[in-house]
Short mmCIF file of C-alpha atoms and ligand atoms in Angstrom, two decimals:
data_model
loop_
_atom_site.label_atom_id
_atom_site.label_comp_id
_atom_site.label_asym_id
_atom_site.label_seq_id
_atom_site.Cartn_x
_atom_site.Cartn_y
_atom_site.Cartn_z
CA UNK D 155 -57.69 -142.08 -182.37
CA UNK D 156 -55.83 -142.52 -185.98
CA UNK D 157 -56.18 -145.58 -187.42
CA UNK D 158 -52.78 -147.37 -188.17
CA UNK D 159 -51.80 -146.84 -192.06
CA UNK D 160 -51.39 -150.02 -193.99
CA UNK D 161 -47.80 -149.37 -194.12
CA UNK D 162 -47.22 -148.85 -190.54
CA UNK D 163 -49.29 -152.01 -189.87
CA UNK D 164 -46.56 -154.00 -191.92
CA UNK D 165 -44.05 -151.98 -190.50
CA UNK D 166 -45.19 -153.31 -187.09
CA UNK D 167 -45.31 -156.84 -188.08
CA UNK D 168 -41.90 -156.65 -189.59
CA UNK D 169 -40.67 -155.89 -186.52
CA UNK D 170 -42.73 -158.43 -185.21
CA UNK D 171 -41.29 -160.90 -186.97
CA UNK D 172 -38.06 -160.05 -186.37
CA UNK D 173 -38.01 -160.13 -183.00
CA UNK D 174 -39.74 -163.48 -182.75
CA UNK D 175 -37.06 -165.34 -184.99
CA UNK D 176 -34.55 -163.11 -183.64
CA UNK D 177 -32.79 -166.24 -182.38
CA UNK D 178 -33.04 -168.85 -185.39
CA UNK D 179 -31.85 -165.42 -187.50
CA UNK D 180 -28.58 -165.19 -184.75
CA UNK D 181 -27.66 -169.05 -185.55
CA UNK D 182 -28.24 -168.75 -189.53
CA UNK D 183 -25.35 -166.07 -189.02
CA UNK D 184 -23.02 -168.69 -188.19
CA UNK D 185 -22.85 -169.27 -191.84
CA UNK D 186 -24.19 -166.57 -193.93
CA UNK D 187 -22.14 -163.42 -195.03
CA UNK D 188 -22.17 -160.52 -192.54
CA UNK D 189 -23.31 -158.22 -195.32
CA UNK D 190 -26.77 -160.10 -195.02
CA UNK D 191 -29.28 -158.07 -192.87
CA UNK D 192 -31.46 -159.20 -190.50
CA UNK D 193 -34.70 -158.54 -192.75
CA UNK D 194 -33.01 -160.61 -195.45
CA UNK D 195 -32.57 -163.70 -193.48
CA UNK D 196 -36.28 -163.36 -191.84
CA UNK D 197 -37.84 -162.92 -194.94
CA UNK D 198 -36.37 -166.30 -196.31
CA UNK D 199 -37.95 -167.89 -193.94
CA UNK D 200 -41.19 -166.35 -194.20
CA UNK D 201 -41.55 -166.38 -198.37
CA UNK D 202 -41.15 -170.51 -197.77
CA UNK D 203 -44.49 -172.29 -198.76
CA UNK D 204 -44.46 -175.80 -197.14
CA UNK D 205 -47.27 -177.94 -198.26
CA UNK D 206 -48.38 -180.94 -196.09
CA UNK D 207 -50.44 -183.83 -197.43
CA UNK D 208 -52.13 -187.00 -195.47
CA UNK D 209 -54.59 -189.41 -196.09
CA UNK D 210 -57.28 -190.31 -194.03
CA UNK D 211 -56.04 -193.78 -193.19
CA UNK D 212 -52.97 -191.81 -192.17
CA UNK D 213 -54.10 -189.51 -189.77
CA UNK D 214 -56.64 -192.55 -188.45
CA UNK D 215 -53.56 -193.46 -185.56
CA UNK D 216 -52.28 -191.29 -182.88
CA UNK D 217 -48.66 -191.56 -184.42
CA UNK D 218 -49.96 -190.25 -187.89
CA UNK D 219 -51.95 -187.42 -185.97
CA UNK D 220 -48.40 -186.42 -183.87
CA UNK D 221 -46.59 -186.39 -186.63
CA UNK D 222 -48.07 -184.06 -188.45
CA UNK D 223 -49.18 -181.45 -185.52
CA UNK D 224 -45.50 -181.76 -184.95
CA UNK D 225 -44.04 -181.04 -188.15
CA UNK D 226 -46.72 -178.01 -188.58
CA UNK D 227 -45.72 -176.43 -184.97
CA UNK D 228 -41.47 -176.82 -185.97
CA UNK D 229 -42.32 -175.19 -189.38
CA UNK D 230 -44.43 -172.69 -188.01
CA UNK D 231 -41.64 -171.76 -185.32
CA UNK D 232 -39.19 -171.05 -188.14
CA UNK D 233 -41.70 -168.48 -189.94
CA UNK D 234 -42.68 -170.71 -192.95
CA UNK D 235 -46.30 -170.57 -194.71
CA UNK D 236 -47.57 -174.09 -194.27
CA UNK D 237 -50.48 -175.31 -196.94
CA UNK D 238 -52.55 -178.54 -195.70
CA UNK D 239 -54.12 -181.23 -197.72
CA UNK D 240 -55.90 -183.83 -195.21
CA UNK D 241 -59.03 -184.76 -195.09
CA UNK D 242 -60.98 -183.40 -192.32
CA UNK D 243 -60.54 -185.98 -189.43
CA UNK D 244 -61.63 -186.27 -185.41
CA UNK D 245 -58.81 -186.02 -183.04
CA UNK D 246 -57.67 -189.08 -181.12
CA UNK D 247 -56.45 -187.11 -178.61
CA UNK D 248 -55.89 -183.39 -177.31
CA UNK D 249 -52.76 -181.88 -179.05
CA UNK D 250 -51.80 -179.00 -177.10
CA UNK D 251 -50.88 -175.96 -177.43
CA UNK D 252 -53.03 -176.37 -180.69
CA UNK D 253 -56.89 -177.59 -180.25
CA UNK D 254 -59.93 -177.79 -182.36
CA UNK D 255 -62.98 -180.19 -182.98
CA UNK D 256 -60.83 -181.66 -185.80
CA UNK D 257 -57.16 -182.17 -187.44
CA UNK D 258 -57.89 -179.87 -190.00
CA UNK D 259 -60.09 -177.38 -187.93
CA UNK D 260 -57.15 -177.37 -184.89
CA UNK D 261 -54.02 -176.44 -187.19
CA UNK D 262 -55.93 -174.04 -189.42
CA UNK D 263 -56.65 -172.23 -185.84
CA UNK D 264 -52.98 -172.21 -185.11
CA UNK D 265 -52.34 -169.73 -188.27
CA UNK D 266 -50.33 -166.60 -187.03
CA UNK D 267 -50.71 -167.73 -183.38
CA UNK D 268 -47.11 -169.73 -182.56
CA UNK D 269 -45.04 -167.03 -184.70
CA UNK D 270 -46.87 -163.88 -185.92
CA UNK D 271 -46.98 -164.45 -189.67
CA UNK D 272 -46.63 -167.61 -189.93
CA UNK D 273 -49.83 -168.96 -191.71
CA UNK D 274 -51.48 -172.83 -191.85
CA UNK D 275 -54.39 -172.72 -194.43
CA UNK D 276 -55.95 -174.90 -196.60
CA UNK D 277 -55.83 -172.85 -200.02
CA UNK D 278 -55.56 -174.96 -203.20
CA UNK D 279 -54.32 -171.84 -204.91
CA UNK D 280 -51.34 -172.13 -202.99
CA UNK D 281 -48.06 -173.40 -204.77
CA UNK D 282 -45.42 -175.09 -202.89
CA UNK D 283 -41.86 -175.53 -203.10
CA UNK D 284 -41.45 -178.15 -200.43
CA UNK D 285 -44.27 -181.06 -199.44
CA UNK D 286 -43.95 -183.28 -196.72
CA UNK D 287 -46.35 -187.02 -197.36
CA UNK D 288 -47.28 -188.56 -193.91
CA UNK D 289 -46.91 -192.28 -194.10
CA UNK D 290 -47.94 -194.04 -197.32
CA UNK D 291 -50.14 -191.48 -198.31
CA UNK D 292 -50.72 -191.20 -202.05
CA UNK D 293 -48.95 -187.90 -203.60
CA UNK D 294 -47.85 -187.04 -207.18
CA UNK D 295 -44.52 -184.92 -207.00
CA UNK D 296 -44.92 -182.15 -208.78
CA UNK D 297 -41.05 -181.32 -209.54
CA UNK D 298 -40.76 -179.85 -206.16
CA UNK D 299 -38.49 -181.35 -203.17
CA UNK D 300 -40.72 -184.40 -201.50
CA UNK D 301 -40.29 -186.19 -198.83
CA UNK D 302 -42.01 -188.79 -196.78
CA UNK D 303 -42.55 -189.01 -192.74
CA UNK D 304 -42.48 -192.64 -192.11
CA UNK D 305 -41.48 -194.72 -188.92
CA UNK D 306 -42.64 -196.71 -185.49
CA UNK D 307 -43.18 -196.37 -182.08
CA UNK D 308 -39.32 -195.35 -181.26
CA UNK D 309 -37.93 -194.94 -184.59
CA UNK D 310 -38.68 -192.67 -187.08
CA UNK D 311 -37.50 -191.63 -190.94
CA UNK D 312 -37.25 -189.41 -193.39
CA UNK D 313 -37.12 -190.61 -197.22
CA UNK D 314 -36.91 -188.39 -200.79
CA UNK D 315 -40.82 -189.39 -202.31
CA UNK D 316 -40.90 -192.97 -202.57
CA UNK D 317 -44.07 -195.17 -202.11
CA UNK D 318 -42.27 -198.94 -201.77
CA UNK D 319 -41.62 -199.86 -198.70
CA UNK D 320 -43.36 -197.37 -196.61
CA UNK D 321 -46.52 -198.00 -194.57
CA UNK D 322 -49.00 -196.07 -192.98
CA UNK D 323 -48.92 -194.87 -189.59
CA UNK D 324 -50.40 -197.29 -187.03
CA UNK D 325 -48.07 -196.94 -183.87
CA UNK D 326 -49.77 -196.07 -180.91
CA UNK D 327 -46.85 -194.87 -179.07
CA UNK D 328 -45.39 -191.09 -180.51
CA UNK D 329 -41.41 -191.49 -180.35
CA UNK D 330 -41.16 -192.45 -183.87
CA UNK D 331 -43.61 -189.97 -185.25
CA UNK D 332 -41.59 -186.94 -183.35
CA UNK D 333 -38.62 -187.85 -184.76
CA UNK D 334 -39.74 -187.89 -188.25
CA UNK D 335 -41.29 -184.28 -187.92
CA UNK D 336 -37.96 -183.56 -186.26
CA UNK D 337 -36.09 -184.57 -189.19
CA UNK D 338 -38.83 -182.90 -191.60
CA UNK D 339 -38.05 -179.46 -190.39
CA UNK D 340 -34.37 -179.97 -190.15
CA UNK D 341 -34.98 -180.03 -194.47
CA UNK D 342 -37.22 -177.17 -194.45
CA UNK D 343 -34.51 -175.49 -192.42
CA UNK D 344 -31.85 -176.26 -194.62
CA UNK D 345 -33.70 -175.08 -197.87
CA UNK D 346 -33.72 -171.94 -196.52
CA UNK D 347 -30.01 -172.14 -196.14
CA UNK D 348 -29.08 -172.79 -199.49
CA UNK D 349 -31.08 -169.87 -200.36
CA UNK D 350 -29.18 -167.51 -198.89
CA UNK D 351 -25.36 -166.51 -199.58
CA UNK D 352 -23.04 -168.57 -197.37
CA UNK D 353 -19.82 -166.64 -195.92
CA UNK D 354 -17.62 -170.03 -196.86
CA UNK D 355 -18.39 -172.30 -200.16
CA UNK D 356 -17.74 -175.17 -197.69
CA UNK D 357 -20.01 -174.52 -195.40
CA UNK D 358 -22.44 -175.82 -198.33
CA UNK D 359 -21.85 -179.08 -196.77
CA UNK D 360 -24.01 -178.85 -193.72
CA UNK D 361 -27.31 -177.80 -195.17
CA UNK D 362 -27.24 -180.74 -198.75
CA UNK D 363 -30.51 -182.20 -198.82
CA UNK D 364 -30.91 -185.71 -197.21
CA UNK D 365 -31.71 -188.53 -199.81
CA UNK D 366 -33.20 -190.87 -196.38
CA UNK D 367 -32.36 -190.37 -193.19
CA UNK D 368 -33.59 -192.27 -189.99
CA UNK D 369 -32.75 -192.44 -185.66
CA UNK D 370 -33.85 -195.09 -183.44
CA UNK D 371 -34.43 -194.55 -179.56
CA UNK D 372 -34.41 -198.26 -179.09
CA UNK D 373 -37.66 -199.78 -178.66
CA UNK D 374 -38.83 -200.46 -174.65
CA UNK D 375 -41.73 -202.62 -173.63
CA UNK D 376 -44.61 -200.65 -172.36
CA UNK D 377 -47.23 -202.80 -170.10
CA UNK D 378 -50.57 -202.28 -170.90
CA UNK D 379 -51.50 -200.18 -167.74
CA UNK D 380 -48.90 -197.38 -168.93
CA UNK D 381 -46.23 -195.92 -167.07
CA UNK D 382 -46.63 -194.11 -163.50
CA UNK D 383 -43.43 -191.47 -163.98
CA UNK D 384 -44.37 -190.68 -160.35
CA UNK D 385 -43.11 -186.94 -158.79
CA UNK D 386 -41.11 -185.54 -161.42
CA UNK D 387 -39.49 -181.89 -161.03
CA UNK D 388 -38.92 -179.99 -163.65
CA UNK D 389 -35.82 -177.36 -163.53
CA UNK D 390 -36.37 -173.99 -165.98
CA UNK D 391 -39.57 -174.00 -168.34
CA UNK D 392 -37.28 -172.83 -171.25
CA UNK D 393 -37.48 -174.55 -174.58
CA UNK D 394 -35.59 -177.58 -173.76
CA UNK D 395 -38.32 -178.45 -171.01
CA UNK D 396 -41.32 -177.59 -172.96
CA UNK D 397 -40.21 -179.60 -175.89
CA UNK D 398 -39.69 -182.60 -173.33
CA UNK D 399 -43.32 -182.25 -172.00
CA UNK D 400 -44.67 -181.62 -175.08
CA UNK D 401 -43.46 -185.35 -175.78
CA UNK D 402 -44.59 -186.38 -172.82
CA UNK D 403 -48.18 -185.50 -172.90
CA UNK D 404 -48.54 -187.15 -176.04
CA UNK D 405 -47.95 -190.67 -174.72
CA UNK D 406 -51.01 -192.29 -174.10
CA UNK D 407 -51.52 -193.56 -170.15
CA UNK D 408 -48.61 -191.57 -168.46
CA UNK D 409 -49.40 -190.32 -165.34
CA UNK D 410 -47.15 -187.65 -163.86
CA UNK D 411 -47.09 -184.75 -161.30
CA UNK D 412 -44.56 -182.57 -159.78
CA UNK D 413 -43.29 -179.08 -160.12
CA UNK D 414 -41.76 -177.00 -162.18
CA UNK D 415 -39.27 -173.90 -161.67
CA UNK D 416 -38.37 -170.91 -163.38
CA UNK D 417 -39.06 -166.99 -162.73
CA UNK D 418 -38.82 -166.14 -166.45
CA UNK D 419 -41.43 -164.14 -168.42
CA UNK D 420 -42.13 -165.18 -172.07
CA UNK D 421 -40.76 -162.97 -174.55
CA UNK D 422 -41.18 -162.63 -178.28
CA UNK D 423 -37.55 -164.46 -178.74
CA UNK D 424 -38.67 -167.39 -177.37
CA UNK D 425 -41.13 -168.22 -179.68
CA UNK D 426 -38.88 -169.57 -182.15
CA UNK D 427 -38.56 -172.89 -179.98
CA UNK D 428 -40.84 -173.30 -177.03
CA UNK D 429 -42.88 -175.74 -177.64
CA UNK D 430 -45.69 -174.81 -175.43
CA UNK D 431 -46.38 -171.34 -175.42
CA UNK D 432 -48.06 -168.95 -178.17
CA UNK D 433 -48.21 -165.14 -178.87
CA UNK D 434 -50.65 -164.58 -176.78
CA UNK D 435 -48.39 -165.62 -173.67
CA UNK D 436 -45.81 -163.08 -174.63
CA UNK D 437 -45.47 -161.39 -170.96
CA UNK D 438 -46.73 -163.92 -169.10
CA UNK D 439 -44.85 -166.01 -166.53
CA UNK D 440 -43.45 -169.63 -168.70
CA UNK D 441 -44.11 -171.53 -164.92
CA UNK D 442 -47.96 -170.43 -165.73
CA UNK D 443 -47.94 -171.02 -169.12
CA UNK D 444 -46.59 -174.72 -169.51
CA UNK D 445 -48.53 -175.88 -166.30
CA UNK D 446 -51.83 -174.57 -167.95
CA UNK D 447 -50.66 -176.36 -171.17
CA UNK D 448 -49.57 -179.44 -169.36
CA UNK D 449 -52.96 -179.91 -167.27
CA UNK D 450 -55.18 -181.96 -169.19
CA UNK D 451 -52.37 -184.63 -168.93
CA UNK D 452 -49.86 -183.66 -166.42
CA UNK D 453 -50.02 -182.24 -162.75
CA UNK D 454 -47.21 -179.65 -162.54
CA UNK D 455 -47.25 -177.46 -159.80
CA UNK D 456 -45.87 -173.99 -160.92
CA UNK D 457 -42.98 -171.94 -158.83
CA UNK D 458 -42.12 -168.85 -160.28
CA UNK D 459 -38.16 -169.49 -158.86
CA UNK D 460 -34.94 -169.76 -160.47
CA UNK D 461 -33.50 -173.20 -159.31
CA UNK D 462 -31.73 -173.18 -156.64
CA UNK D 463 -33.27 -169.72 -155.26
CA UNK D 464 -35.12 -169.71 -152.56
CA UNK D 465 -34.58 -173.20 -150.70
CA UNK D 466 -37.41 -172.85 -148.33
CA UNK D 467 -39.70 -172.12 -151.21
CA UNK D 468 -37.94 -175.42 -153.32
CA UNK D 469 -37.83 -178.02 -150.25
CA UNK D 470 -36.51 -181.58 -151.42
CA UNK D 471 -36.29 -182.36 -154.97
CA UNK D 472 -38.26 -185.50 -156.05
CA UNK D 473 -36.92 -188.48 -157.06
CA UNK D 474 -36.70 -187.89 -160.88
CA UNK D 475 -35.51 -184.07 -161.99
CA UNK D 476 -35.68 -182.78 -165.74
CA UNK D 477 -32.81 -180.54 -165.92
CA UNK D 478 -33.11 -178.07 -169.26
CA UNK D 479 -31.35 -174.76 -167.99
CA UNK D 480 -27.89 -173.58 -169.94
CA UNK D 481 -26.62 -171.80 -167.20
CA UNK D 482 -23.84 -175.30 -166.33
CA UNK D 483 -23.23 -174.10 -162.76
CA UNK D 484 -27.20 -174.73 -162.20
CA UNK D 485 -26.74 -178.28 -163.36
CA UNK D 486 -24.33 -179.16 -160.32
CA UNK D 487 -26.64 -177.08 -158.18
CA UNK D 488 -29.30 -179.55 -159.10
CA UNK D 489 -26.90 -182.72 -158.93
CA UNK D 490 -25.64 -181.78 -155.43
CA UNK D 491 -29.13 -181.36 -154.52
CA UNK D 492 -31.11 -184.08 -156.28
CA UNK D 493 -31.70 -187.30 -154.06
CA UNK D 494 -32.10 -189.80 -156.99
CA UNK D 495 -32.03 -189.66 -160.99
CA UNK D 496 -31.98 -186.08 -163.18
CA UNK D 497 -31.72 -185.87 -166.74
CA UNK D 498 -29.72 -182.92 -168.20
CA UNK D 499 -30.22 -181.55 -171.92
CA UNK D 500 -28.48 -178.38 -173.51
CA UNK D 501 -28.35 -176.99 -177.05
CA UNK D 502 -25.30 -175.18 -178.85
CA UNK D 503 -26.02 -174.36 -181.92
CA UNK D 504 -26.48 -177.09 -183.88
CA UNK D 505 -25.74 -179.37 -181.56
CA UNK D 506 -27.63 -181.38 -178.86
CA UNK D 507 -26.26 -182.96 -175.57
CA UNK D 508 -28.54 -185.03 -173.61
CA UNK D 509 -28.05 -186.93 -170.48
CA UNK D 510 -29.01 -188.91 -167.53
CA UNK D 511 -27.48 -189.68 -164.11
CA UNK D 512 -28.37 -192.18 -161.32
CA UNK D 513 -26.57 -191.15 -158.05
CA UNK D 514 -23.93 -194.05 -158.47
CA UNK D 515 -23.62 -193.23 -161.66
CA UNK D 516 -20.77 -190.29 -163.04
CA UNK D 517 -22.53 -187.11 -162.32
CA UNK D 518 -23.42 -183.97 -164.88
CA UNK D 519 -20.49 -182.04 -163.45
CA UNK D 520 -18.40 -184.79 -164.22
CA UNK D 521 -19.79 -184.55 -168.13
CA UNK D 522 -19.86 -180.69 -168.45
CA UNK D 523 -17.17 -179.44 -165.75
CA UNK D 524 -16.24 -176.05 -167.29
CA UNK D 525 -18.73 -173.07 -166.95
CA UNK D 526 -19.47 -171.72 -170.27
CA UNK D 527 -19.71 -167.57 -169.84
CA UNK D 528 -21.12 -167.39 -173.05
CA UNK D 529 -24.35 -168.97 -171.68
CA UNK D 530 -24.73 -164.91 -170.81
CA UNK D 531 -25.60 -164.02 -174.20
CA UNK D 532 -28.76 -164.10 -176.94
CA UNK D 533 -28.24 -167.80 -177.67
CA UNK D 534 -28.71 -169.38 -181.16
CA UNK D 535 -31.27 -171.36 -181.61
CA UNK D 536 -33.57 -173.31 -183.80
CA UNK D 537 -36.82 -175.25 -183.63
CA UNK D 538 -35.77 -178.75 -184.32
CA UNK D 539 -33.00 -178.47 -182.48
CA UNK D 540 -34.29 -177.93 -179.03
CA UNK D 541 -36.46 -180.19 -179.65
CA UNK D 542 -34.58 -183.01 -180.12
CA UNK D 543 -32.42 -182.16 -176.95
CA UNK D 544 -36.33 -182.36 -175.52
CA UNK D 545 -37.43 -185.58 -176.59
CA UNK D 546 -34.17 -186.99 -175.91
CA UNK D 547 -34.66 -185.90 -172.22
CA UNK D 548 -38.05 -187.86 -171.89
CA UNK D 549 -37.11 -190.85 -173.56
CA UNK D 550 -34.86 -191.31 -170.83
CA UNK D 551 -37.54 -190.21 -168.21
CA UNK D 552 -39.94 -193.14 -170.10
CA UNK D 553 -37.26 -195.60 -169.73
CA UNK D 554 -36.08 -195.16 -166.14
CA UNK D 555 -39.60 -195.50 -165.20
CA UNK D 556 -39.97 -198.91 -167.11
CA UNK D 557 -36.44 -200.08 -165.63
CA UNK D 558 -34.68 -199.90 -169.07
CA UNK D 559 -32.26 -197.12 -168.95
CA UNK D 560 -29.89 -197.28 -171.29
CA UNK D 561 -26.12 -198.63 -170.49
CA UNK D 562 -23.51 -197.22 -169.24
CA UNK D 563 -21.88 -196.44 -172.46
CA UNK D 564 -25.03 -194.76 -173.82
CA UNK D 565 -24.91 -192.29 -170.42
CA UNK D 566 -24.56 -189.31 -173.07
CA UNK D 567 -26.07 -188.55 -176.30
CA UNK D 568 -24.40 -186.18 -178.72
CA UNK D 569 -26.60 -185.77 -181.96
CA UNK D 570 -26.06 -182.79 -184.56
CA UNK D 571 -29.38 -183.28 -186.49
CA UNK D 572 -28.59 -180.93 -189.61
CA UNK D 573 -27.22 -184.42 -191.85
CA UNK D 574 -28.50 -187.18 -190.16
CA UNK D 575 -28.10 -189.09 -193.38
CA UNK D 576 -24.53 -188.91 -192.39
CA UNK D 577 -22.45 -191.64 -190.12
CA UNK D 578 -21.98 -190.18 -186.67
CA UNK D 579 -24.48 -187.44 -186.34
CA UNK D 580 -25.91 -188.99 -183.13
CA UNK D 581 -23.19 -190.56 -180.84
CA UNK D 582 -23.94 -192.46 -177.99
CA UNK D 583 -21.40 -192.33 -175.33
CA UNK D 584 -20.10 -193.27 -171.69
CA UNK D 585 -19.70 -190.68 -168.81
CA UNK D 586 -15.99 -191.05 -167.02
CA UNK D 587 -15.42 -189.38 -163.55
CA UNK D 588 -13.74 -187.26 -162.85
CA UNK D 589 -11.28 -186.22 -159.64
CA UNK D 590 -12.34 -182.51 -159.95
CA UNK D 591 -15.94 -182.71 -160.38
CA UNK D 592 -17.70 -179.61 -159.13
CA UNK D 593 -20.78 -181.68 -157.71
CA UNK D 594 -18.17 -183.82 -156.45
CA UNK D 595 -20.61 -186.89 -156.47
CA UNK D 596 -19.76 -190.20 -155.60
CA UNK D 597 -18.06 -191.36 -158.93
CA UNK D 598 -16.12 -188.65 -158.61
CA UNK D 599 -14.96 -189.31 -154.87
CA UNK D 600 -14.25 -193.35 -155.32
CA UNK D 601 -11.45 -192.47 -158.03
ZN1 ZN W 280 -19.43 -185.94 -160.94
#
């Protein structure tokens, strides 16, 4: 057989590359000129060198350690070349999809394998035009765009280089730290915006740099002995549901099991966001995929089954259901069915809507009661954003376990995380009934 010419091997891997940001290249086109091709937009991405810097004393907690597996995986997912400089530290804990013997050792392995191309190295030759500091670590600017990952158990930040007033990471529990990586990427992201041509000057707005930026879950008393979540099903094993269990398995004592649905294969387009899965699952069913991921921490039965499918296969739903499908007439399939408390997130665009409903409470189809047919198409999509609308999801599944669910009028959360150094990018909100809900739940029936 002929071996491949070089050229033809790059050929491949263009379209490689293409196909696995197809998605994040679909919602940069919201805003760039139509003249722009494809290969344009997807080489931005992938000519971005992202340098990453910790300490030891950093990486020394399991919130420091989170963060920055985090922020490597969301910058990886959008294409970018990612440069570390850590020192070569054990692992608290298992990090998955990524593993290794060490920090260093585990994301170096992860080079090329969450989006084809998209390298993690350790090359001093390397010279970056973004760096992200964890905590307090010490790092000279170097005229390049800085920022610093800093925050707490349930809230985390974002700040332009600045060493006062910033400490090291020493939280044990991960909120804080996922937020920060969250907000991280949303900057990468953005710098790739303002390098290419916008379609209106105004637009410019969206993608300005944050000086500091910052969101707080609200902090919840843990008990030493952890939190028992109990049976928890889990409806699709799309991005929205892998970003909430990849939260999930990275709290320390949670104890889960349960199943999760969804007859999809993994394709090259969703690599871009799904949290869970690699290149090497392209093809293979996402049920199989997340459960493997999942079991050093989490029981989940697989069920290769769209939700609601096959009811004899599905049986009663537990008592807590994770609810991450688009498709809105599934959601009130899943409220009429669901005996006790479900949790709904959904992405458009750049915006995240995240939710949770006790059976008293006003129902999912009271909050989204128009089907949306454009759920049918490619969707745009976007690392950081799904996985907000992810570890939104299991904040609220951490919280209803520990009794703390938020109040009525913080039912709904609607968060647009490109300028979160704005007022108003994360709203909290109530849920009303509504006379014509499609679930027609009980809120909706005592009107
Ligand atoms: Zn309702």
């Amino acid at each position: 057989m002929a071996t491949p010419s070089v050229g033809c091997r790059r050929g491949c891997l263009r379209l490689t590359a293409l196909a696995e940001l197809n998605r994040t290249i679909l919602l940069c086109r919201d805003h760039v000129i139509d003249e722009l091709s494809d290969e344009e937009i997807c080489q931005c991405f992938e000519s971005r060198k992202v340098l990453c810097v910790s300490d030891r004393r950093n990486l020394a907690s399991y919130s420091g350690q989170t963060a920055l597996f985090t922020l490597v995986s969301l910058l990886s997912r959008m294409g970018m070349q990612i440069e570390l400089a850590i020192p070569d530290v054990a692992m608290l804990f298992t990090q998955p999809p990524m593993s290794g013997s060490s920090v260093r050792q585990a994301l170096v392995s992860s080079s090329e394998s969450l989006v084809s191309g998209a390298t993690v190295c350790c090359d001093s030759t390397f010279a970056p035009e973004i760096v992200f500091v964890v905590g307090d670590t010490q790092f000279e600017g170097n005229h390049v765009s800085c920022w610093r990952l800093t925050g707490s158990d349930w809230w985390g930040a974002l700040a332009m280089d600045r060493t006062t007033g910033v400490d090291a990471w020493t939280s044990e529990w991960p909120v804080g730290s996922m937020i920060s990586a969250a907000l991280a990427a949303n900057e990468a992201f953005k710098f790739v915006m303002r390098r290419l041509p916008l379609r209106g000057q105004a637009d410019r707005v969206f993608f300005e740099e944050s000086q500091s930026c910052n969101w707080d879950f609200g902090a919840v008393h843990v008990p030493e002995e952890g939190v028992d979540l109990g049976m928890v099903d889990v409806i699709s094993a799309g991005a929205i549901c892998q970003a909430a269990l990849y939260a999930l398995m990275r709290f320390p004592n949670v104890r889960m099991s349960g199943r999760i649905f969804d007859d999809d294969l993994t394709g090259a387009s969703n690599l871009n966001r799904n949290m869970l899965s690699s290149v090497a699952d392209i093809g293979l069913l996402k049920v199989q995929v997340v459960a493997r991921c999942c079991s050093a921490k989490l029981r989940l039965k697989p069920i290769a089954v769209r939700f609601p499918g096959d009811s004899c296969k599905i049986g009663q739903l537990a008592r807590r259901v994770l609810v991450g499908v688009d498709d809105i007439p599934s959601r009130w399939e899943v409220q009429r069915h669901a005996p006790g408390w479900i949790a709904v997130s959904g992405t458009s665009h750049f915006g995240v809507s995240s939710s949770a409903h006790r059976p008293d409470e006003p129902c999912c189809g009271c909050l989204h009661p128009v089907d949306d047919p454009v759920g049918a198409n490619p969707i745009p999509t976007v690392s950081f954003v799904s996985f907000w609308a992810g570890l939104a999801m299991t904040v609220r599944l951490l919280r209803d376990a520990l009794a703390s669910s938020y109040s009525a009028n913080r039912q709904h959360l609607w968060l647009t995380p490109l300028r979160m150094d704005l007022p108003h990018a994360g709203m909290w909100l109530p849920v009303a009934p509504r006379r014509d809900c499609p679930a027609h739940c009980l809120a909706s029936r005592v009107l």
